[in-house]
Each structure stands twice: as structure tokens, then as C-alpha cells.
Coordinates of C-alpha atoms in Angstrom, one line a residue:
Chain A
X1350 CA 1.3 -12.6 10.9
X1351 CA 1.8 -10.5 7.4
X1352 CA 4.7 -8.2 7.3
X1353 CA 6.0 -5.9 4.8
X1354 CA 9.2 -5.6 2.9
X1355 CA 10.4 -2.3 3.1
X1356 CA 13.8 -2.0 1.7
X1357 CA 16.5 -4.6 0.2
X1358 CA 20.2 -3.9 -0.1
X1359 CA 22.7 -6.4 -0.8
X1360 CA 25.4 -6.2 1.1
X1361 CA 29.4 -8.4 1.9
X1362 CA 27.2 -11.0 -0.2
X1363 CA 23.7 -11.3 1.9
X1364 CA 20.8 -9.0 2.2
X1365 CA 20.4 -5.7 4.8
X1366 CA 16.7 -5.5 4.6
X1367 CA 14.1 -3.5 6.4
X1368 CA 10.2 -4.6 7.4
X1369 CA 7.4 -3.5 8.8
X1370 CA 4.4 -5.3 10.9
X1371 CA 1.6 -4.8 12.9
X1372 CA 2.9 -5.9 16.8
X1373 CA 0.1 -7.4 18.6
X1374 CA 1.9 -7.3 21.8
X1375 CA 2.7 -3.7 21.3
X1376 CA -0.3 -2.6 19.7
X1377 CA 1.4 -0.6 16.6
X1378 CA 2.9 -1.0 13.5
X1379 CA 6.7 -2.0 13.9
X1380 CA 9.5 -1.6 11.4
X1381 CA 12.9 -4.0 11.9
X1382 CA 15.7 -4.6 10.4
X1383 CA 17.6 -7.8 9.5
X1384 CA 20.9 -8.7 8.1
X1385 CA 20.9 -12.0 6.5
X1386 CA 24.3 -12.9 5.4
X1387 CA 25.0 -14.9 2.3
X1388 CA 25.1 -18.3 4.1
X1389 CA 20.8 -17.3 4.4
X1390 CA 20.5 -17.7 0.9
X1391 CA 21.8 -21.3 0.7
X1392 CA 19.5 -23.0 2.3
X1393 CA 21.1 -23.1 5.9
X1394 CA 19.6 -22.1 8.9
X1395 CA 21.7 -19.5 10.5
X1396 CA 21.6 -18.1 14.3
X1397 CA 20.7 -14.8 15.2
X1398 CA 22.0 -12.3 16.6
X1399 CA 19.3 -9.6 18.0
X1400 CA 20.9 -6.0 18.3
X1401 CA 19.0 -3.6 21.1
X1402 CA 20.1 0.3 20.2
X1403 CA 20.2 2.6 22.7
X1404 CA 18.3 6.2 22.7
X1405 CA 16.5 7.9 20.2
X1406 CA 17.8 5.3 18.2
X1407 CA 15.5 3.1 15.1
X1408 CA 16.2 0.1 13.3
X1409 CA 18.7 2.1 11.4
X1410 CA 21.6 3.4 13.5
X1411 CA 23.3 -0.1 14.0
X1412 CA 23.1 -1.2 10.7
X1413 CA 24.3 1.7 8.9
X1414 CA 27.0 3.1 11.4
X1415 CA 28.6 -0.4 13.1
X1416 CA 30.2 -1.8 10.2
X1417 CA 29.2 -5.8 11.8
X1418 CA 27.5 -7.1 8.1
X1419 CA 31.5 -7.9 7.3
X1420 CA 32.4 -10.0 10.2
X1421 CA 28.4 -11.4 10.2
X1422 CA 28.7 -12.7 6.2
X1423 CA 32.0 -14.2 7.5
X1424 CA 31.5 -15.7 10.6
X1425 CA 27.3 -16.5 9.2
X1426 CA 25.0 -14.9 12.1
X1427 CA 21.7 -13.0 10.9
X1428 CA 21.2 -9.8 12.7
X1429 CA 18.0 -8.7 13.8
X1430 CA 17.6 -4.8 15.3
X1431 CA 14.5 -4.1 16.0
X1432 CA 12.6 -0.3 17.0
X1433 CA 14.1 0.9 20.2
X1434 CA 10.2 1.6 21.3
X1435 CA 6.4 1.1 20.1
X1436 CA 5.6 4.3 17.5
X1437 CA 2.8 6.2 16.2
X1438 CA 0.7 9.1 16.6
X1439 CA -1.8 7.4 19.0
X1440 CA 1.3 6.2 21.2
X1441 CA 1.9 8.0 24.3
X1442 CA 5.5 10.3 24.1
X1443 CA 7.3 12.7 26.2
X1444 CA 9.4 15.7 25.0
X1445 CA 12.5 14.3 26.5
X1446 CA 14.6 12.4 24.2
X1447 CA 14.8 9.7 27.4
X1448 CA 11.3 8.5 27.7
X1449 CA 8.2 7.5 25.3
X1450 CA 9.0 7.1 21.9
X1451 CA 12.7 6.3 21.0
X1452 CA 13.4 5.7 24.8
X1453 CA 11.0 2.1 25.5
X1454 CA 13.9 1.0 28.1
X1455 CA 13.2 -3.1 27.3
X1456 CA 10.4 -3.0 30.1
X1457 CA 6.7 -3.8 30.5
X1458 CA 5.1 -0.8 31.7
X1459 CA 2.7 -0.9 34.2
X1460 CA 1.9 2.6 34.9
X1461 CA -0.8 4.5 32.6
X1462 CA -0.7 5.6 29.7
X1463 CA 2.5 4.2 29.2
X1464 CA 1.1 0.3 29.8
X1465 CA -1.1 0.5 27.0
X1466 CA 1.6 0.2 24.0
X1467 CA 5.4 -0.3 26.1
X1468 CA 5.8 -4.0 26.4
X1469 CA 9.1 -3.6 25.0
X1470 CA 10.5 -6.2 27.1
X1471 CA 7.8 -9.1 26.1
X1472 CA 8.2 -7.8 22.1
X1473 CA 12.1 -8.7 22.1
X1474 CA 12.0 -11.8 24.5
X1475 CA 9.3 -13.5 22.5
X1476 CA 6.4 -11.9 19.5
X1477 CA 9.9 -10.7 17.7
X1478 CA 11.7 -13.7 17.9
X1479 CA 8.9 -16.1 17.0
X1480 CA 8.2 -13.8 14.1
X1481 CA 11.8 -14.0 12.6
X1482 CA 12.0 -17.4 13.3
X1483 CA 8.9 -18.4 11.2
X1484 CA 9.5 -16.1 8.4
X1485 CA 13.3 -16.2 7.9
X1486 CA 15.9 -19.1 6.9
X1487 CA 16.9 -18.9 10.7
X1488 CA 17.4 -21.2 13.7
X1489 CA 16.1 -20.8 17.0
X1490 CA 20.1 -20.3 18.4
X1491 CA 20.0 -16.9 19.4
X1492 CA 22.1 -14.4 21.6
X1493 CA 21.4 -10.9 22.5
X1494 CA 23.9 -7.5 22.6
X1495 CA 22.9 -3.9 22.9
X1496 CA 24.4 -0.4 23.3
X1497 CA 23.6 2.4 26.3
X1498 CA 19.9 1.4 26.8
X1499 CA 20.0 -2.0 24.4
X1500 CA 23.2 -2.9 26.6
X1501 CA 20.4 -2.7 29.5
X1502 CA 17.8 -4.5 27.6
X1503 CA 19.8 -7.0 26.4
X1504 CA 21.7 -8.0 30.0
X1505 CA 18.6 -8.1 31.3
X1506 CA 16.5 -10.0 29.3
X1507 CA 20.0 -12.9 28.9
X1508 CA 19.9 -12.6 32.8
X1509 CA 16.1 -13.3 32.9
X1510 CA 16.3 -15.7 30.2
X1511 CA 19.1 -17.9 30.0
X1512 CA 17.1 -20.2 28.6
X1513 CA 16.5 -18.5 25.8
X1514 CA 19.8 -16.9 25.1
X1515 CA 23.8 -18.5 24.3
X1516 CA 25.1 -15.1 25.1
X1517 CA 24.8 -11.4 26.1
X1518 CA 27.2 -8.7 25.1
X1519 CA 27.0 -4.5 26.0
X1520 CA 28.4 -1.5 24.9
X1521 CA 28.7 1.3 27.4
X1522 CA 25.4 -0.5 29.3
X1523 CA 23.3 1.4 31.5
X1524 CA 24.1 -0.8 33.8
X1525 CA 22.7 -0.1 37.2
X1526 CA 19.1 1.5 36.4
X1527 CA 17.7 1.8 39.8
X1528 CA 20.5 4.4 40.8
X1529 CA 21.3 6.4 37.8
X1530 CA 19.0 9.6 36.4
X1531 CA 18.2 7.4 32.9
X1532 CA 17.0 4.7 34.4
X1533 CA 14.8 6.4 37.4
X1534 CA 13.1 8.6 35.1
X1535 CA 12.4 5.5 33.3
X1536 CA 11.0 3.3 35.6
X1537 CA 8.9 6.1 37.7
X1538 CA 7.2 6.7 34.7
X1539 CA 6.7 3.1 33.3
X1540 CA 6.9 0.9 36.3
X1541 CA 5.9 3.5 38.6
X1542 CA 6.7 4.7 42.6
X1543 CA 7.3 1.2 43.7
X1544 CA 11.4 0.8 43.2
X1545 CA 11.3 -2.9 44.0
X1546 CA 9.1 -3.4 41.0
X1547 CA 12.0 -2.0 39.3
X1548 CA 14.6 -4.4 40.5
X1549 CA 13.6 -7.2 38.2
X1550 CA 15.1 -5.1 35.4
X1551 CA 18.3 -3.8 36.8
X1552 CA 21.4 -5.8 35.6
X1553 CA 23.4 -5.6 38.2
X1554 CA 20.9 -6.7 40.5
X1555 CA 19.9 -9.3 38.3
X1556 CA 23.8 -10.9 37.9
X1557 CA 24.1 -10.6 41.7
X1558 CA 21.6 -13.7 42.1
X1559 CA 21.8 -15.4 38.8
X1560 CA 21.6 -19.2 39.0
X1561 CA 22.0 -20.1 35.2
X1562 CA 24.3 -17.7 33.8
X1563 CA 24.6 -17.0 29.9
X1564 CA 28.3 -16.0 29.3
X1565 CA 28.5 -11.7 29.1
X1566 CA 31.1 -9.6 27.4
X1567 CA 31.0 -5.8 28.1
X1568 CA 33.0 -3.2 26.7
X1569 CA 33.3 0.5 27.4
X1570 CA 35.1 3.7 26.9
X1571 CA 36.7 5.5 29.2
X1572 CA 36.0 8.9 27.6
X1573 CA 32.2 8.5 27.5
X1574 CA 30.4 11.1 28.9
X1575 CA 27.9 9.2 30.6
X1576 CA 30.0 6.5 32.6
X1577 CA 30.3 8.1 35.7
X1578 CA 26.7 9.1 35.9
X1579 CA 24.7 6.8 33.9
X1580 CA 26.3 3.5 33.3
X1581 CA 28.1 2.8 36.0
X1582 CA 30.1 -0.6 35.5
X1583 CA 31.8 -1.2 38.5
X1584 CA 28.4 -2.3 39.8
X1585 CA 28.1 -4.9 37.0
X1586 CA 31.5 -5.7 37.9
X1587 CA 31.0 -5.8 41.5
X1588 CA 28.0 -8.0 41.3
X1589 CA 30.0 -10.3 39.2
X1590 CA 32.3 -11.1 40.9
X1591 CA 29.9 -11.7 44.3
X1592 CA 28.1 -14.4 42.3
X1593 CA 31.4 -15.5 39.9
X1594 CA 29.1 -14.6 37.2
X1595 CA 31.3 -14.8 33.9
X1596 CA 31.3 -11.2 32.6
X1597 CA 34.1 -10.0 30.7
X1598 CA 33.9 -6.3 31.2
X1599 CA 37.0 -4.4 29.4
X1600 CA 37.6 -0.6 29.8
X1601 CA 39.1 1.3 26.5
X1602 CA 41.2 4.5 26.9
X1603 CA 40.5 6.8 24.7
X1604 CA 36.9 5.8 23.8
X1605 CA 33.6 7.6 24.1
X1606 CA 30.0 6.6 23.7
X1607 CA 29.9 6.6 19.9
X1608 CA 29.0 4.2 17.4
X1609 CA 32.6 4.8 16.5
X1610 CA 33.2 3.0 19.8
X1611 CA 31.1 0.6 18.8
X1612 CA 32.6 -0.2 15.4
X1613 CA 35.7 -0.7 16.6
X1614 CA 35.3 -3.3 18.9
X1615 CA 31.7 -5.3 16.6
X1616 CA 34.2 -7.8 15.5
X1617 CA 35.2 -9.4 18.8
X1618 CA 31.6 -9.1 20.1
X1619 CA 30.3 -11.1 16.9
X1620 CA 33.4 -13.7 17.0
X1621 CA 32.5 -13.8 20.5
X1622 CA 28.5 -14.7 19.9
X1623 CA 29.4 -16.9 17.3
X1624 CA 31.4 -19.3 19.5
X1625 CA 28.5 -19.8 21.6
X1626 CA 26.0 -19.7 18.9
X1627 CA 28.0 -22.6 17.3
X1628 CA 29.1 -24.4 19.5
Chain B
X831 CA 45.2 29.7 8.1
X832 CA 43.1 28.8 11.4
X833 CA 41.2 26.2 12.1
X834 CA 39.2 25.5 15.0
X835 CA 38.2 21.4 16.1
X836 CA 34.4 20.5 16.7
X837 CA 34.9 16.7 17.6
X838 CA 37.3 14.4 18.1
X839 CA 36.3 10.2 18.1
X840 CA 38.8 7.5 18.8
X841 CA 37.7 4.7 16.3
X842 CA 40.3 1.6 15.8
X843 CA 43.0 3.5 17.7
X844 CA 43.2 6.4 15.7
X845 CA 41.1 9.6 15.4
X846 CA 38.3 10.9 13.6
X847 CA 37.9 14.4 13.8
X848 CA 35.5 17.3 12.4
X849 CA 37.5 20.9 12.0
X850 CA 35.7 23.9 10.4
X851 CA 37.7 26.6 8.6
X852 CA 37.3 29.8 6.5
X853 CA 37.8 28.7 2.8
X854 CA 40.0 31.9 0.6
X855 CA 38.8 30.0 -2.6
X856 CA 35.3 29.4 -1.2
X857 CA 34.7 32.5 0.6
X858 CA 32.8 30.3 3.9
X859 CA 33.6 28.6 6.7
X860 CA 33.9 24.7 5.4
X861 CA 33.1 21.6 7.4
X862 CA 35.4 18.6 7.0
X863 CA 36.7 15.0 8.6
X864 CA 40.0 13.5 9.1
X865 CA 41.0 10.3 10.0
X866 CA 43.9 9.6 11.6
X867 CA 45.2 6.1 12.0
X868 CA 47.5 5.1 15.2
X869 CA 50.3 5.3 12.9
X870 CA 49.9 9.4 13.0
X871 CA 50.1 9.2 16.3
X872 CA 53.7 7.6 16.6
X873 CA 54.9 10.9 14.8
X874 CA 55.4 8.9 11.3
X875 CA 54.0 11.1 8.4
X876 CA 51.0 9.0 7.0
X877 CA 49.9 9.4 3.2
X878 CA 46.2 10.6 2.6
X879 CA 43.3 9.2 0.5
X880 CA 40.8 11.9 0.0
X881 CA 37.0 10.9 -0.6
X882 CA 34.7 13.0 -2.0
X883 CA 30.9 12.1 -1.2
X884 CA 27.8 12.3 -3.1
X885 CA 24.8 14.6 -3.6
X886 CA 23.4 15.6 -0.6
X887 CA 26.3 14.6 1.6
X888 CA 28.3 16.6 3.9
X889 CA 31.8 15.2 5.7
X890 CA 29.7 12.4 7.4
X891 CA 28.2 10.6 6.1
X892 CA 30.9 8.3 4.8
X893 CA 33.1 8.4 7.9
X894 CA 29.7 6.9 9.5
X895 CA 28.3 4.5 7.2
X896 CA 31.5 3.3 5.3
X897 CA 33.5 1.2 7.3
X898 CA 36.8 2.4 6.3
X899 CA 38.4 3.4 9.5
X900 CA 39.0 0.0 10.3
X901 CA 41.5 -0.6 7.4
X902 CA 42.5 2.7 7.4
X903 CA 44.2 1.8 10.8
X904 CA 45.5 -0.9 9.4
X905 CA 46.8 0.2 6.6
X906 CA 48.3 3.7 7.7
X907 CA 46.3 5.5 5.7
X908 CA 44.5 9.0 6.8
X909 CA 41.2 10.1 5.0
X910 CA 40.2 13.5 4.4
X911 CA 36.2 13.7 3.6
X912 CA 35.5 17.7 2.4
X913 CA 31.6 18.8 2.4
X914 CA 29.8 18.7 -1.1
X915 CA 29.7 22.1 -2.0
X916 CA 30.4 25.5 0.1
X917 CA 27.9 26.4 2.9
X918 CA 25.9 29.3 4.1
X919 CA 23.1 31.3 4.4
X920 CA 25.0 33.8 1.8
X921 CA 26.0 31.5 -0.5
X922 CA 23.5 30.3 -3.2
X923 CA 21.2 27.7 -3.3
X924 CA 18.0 26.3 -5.1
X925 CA 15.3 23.9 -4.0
X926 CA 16.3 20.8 -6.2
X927 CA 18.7 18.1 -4.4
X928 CA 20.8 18.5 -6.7
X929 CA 22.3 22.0 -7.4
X930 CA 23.1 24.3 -4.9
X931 CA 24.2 23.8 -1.5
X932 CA 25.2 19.4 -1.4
X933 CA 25.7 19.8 -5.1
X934 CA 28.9 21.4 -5.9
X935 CA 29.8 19.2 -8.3
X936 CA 33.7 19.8 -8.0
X937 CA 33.9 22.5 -10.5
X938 CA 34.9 25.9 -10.6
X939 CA 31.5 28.2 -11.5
X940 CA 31.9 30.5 -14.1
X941 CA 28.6 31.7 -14.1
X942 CA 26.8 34.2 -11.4
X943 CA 25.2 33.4 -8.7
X944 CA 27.1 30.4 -8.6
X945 CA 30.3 31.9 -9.3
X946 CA 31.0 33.6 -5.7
X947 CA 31.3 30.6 -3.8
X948 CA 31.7 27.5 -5.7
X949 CA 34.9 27.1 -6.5
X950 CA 35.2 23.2 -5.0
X951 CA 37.8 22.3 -8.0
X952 CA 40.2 24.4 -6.6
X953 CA 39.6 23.8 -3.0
X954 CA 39.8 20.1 -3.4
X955 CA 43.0 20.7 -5.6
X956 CA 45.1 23.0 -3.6
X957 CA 43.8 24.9 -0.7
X958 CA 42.7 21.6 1.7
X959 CA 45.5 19.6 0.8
X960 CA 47.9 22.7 1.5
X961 CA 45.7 23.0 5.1
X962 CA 45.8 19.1 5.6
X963 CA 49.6 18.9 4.9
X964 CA 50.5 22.1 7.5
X965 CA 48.6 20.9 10.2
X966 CA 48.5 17.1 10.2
X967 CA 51.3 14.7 10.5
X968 CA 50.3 13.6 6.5
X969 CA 52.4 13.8 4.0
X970 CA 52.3 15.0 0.3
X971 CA 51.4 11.3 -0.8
X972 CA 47.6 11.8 -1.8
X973 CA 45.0 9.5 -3.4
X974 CA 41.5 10.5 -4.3
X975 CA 38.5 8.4 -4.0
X976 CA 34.4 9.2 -4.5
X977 CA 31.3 7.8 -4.9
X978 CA 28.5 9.1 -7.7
X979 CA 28.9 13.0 -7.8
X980 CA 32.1 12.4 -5.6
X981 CA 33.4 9.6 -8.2
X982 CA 33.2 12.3 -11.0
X983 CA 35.3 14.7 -8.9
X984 CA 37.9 12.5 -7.7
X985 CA 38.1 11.2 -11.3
X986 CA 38.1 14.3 -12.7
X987 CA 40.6 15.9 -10.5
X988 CA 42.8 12.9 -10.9
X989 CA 42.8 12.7 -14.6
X990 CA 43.8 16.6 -15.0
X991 CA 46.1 16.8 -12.3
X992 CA 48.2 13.6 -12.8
X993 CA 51.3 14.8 -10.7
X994 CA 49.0 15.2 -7.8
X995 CA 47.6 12.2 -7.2
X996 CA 49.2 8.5 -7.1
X997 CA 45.7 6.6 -7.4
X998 CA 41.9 7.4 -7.6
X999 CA 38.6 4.7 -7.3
X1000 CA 35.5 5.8 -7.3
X1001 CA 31.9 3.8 -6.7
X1002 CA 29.3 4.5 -9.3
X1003 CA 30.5 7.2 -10.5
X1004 CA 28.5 10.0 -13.1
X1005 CA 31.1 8.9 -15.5
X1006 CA 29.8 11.2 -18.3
X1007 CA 28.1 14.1 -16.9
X1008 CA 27.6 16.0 -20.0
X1009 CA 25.8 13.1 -20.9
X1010 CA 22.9 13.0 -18.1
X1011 CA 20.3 14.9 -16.2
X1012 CA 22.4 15.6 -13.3
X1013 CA 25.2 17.0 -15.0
X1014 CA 23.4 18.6 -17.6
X1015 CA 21.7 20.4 -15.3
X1016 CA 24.8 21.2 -12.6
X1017 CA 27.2 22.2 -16.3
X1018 CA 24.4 24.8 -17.4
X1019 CA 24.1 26.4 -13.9
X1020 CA 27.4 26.6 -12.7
X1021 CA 29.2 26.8 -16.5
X1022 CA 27.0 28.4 -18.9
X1023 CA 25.5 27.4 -22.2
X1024 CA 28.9 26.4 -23.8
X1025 CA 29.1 22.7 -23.7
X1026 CA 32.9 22.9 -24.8
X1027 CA 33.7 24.3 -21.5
X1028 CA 31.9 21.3 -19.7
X1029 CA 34.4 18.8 -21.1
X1030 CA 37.4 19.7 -19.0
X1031 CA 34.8 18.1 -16.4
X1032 CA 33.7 15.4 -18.0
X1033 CA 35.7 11.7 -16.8
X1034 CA 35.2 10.1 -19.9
X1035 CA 36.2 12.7 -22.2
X1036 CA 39.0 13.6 -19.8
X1037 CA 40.1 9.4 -20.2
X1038 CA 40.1 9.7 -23.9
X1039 CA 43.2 12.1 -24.7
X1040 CA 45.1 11.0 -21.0
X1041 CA 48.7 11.2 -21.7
X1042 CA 50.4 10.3 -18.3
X1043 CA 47.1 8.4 -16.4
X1044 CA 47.0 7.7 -12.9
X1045 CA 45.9 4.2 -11.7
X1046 CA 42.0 3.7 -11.6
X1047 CA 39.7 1.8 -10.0
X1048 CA 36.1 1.6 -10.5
X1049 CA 33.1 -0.4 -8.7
X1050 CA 29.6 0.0 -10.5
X1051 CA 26.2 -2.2 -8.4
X1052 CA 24.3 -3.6 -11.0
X1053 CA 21.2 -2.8 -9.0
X1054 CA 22.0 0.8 -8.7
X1055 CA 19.0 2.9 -10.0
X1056 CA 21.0 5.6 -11.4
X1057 CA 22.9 3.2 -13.3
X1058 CA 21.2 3.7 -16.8
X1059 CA 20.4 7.2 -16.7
X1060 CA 22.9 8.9 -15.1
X1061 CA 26.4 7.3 -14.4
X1062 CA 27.0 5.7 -17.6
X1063 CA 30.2 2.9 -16.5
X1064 CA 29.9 1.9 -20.2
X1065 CA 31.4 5.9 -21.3
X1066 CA 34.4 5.4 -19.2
X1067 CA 35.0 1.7 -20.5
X1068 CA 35.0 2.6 -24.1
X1069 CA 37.5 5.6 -23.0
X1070 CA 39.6 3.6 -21.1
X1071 CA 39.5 1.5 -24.1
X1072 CA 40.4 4.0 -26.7
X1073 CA 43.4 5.2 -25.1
X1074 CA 44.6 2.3 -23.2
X1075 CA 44.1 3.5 -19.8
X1076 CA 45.2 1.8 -17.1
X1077 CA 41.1 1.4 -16.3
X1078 CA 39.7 -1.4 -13.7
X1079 CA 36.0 -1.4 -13.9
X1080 CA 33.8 -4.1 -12.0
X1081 CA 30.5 -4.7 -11.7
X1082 CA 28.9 -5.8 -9.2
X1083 CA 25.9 -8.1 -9.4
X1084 CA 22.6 -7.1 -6.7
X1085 CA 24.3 -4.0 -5.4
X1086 CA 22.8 -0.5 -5.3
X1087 CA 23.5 2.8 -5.2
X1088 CA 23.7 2.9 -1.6
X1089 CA 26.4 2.8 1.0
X1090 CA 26.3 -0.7 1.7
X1091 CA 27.7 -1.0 -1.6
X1092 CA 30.6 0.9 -0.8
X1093 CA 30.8 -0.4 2.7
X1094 CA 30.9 -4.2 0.9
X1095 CA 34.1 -3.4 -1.3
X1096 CA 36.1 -0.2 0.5
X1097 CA 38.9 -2.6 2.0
X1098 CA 40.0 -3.3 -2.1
X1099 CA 39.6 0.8 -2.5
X1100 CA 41.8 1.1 0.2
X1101 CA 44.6 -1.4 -0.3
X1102 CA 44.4 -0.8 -4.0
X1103 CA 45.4 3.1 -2.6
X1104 CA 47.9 1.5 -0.1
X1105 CA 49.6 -0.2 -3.3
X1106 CA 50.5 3.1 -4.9
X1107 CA 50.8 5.5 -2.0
X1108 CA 53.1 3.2 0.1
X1109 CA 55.3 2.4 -3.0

């Protein structure tokens, strides 16, 4: 397991730094990014929080637009944002900005030619995890959060995984796949015709039956363009509160699908992780 | 004087917003971004910190990758962030990075082709502000703040135009233009083979003969690349020195020239603004 520095930037005291390696899972070369605040460099092992971006997105849009290295150097979580797809010229793509590259959707996907490279779903749960873990000054404590598509990826995989995860937060989540034009362009094309295949990654159908739930904080805008259409939280919410799941889903005024959005609210979602991760 | 919105963000409870209008001084339509805290919105008149950006830059890039709305909001504080140099398909250009359209440089060309258009010592000076202050609920309290080719302007401006401006900072600044590549290059293009004429550009000249200086803060990484070549914080010092200027200049071990750097230390830029413009 060799990977490759890219970048280095100091930054509130620790290190925003950028890598790339080969994913054998995904079959391509994958670049991450990891904020390691200054508590990293003193020997202690800190938790991790893994960021999942949403479309069209990189490695890139989270760390340079949320503003969350200041409250991560002072509450001492590592942040780990990994590709929001597999990439390369020999992986399979789509002109629309919503499927193939940029657009993975945290799935494994079944259908051809998508299923030989989009295992985005296995990369995040485990191969990224086990890499960061042996290679950085982290523990295994780790909790998940995402935005618009990573909000999706990163309920689902908490839901699936409680195990694995202290806690699961979301930004303007696509929250109800199977019924919203994101998510069933998605899953025709990775998972194929078969929509019950497709309920094993649908977070509000996951929260509905979950038996070991990992505490879930959701925020979004009520100005985003997509809510009504795409994200749809008053499933999430609905499902919650059949199984007395314990989401925390806030609505904003005001506030649209930006990572201005985002940035305004980062704090409370890392002081949030870090009670769980600490505790 | 119209100008015509393009987006409007709610970040932290106040506004960001993009507005393009036609520039008199410039002779284009010009991009740029307010900020507005909450505190604009409860019909108080806020005071205004305007940040000049870097080669290459337009009115985004630091509203995206700063962090700065977040104390902005709390301090009451609105920031103004211009473009780099006017815009155009009629307005010159050349190939390099840096001269032409993203280089402006905050001077006023003397010499053709550069002379038609860039004119961004004047706009900065008088015409924005005078735009800003009629349409926004701002008042006539201004700071000025930049980083590299943005630090020389807001230092610049500042030093020549005391009764405008209560405070300036800048991050790795070109302290000493007529010194270096960049501004050796940028001085002969837009001001002609006269070097005397460059000097009424030049920060560290300019800090020499100050007779009535405005407060100044500086922040310099000492892992910035340009650092040796090109922005010179050791010019300024020995100014600052000279005349007695009220001069703070830090440097900062590890960081770059980058905008984590200025993301890592823009809450002391702001409240070190606040200070002046609130007293």
C-alpha cells in the first residue's frame, strides 16, 4: 500500500495535505485529502472525521470552501475527504454532470460497465479507512458526514454500519434516492432495473428499520433549489420518527445549497462529531 | 450609477452577494462581492473592510476559501472584494499570469494599451467606495486589506490616502515591487521606463517619508515560495523602521503562500480592523 504525497499546507497549526494511491478496490489511481490538526503532530492518535462531497465535487471543494480546519485544530478530529468517484481515462463516464465520474453515488455497481471501477460504497466503508488508519497518527474512532450526494453516502453507509461509525451528519442530503430524479438515474444505471436492489441504499428506507442506530444530525436550507425535488427530508424525518430513530434534522430560512450553507453551520456538526467521537 | 445583482448567498446570517456594474474609470462592466453581516440587515449602517485579492483572482475566490464571513458576522463588519484588474474582450491582455487581465496591479496605467482600461487605483479609491456607500447600508468607515498583489494595493492605497482609510493588513504582500520580477515587469508595462514614477507605488518607499500613517498589520508564511524573490517583508521592516511607523509584521513559521494561510489568521485581520473602524 504506497501512496503519494501530493501537496502540504499548514494550516490553524496542523497540516491540509493531499495524496494520491493506486485503489485496489476501485481499480484506479485515487487522490484524498486529509486535515491533520496540530494535536496529529504530537504523538496522539486523533479520530477521524470522513467528509463525502456531493456532485462534481474532488477532494478539494470541502477543504478549501467549508472553513471546518478552525473548529477541527480546536476540538482535535482529522478530516479525511476522499474523490467523490473512481477517475481516469479508462473509467467509464457519462456527459451528465450526475453520473460516472464526479457522480459515484457511494454505491457498488452492479450493472456493466459501470461495475468494473464504482465500488464507491466498499472504498469509503473499508480500503479508505484501513489505509488512513495505517498510515496516519489516527484512531480507529470514526464518524461520517456528507453534503447533497455525500449526505446520501454518508447516512447510508452510518445506517448500514453502525458498527463502524459514532455518528452521521448531512447537509441538504439526497435523502430519499429511490423517488427523486438524482437518485433513479443513479441506481438504473449502476444497480440497474431491479428497484429493490436499490432499497439497501436509500436512507430513509434504511432509518425506517434500523436496529442499532448511530446518532444523525441533518441540516438544510430552505432556499435550496433542490429540496423539493431531490432531497426531500420529510421522508428522513418521517421514517424517524416511525422507528424513534435519533435524527436531528433542522430547517434554515434563508439558506440554499452552497458551501456557504455549509460553512455556516461546520462548527456545530464538528462539535457535534466530536462528542461522540470522544466520549 | 446601475447595478444589476447576479447572486445572493446567506452565509452566517448575513449576505454574500455578486453585483456587476459599468466602471466610468475602467470603461467595463466590473465583477465584485459584498458581504453583509445580519447587523446590515437591522438597518444599522455597518463599516466596510475592503480586500483586494491576488494575481489571478477575481471577487471569489476569497469570499470562498477565506473564512471570513463568519467573524464578519460577528463583528459587524461588511467586506467588499473588487476583481483584479478590468475585464473584457476589449480590454487588453497578454499570455503571462501576471500582467494583463488578473494583474492590474492597483495602479493607474500611463502607458498604451494599458492605459484605456486600467485605471484600478482610482476605482478602488473613489468610484466603488462611492457605489458601495449609495447603495448599501455601509458607512464611510473603510479599511483595506490584501493578500500578495492585493497586499501591495491595499498598502499602497492606504499609505497615500491616509484620510480614507482607518486601518489596512495585508498577507504576504509584494512589499517592494520595484524591487522584483512581478513588479518590475507590471511598473514597465503599465508605467513606462521611468522608475521615479513607479515609487508613488511602491509600499516600502511609500512607509519611508509617511507623515500621518494609518495602522498596519502584516502576516508573512515562512514557507511561502515567493517570499525571497518577490515580496520582500524585510523592505517594509526597515521602512517601518526608519520612520517609526506604526508597522506590525509577523511571521509565520510552516505557512505558504496559499489561502490556508490567510484562512489560519483572518479573525486577527478582522478584529484588528474592528479595533479602528468601530472606535
Amino acid at each position: 500500500m504506497t501512496i503519494e504525497n501530493l501537496s502540504s499546507q499548514k494550516s490553524f497549526g496542523g497540516w491540509h495535505k493531499q495524496y494520491s494511491h493506486v485503489s485496489e478496490r476501485l481499480g484506479c489511481a485515487m487522490r484524498f485529502a486529509i486535515y491533520l490538526p496540530p494535536q496529529a503532530s504530537s504523538g496522539q492518535k486523533v479520530p477521524v472525521l470522513y467528509w463525502l462531497s456531493g456532485l462534481t465535487c474532488t477532494d478539494e471543494n470541502f477543504m478549501q470552501k467549508a472553513g471546518a480546519h478552525r473548529m477541527a485544530a480546536e476540538l482535535g478530529v482529522a478530516i479525511v475527504a476522499p474523490d467523490t468517484s473512481p477517475r481516469g481515462d479508462d473509467v467509464a463516464d457519462d456527459d451528465g454532470y450526475d453520473l460516472g465520474q464526479g457522480a459515484g453515488f457511494y454505491v457498488n455497481a452492479t450493472e456493466p460497465p459501470w461495475n468494473r471501477h464504482y465500488q464507491m460504497y466498499d472504498y469509503v466503508l473499508n480500503e479508505l479507512p484501513a489505509l488512513i488508519e495505517s498510515v496516519f497518527p489516527v484512531s480507529d474512532r470514526r464518524s461520517l458526514a456528507g453534503h447533497s450526494m455525500g449526505g446520501h453516502g454518508a447516512l447510508v453507509l452510518a445506517l448500514r454500519n453502525p458498527e463502524r461509525f459514532r455518528s452521521v451528519s448531512a447537509f441538504s442530503p439526497i435523502s430519499h434516492p429511490v423517488n427523486c430524479p438524482w437518485g433513479r438515474k443513479a441506481f438504473s444505471a449502476y444497480l440497474g432495473p431491479d428497484e429493490t436492489v436499490w432499497q439497501s441504499y436509500d436512507a430513509s428506507l434504511l432509518m425506517r428499520d434500523a436496529k442499532h442506530p448511530v446518532p444523525a444530525l441533518v441540516d438544510q436550507g430552505e432556499a435550496d433549489n433542490f429540496l423539493d425535488e431531490q432531497l426531500k427530508p420529510e421522508a428522513l424525518e418521517a421514517a424517524a420518527e416511525a422507528s424513534g430513530y435519533p435524527l436531528e434534522l433542522r430547517r434554515h430560512e434563508g439558506y440554499d445549497h452552497s458551501y456557504y450553507f455549509i460553512a455556516s453551520f461546520i462548527d456545530e456538526h464538528l462539535r457535534f462529531h466530536a462528542r461522540h467521537l470522544n466520549h
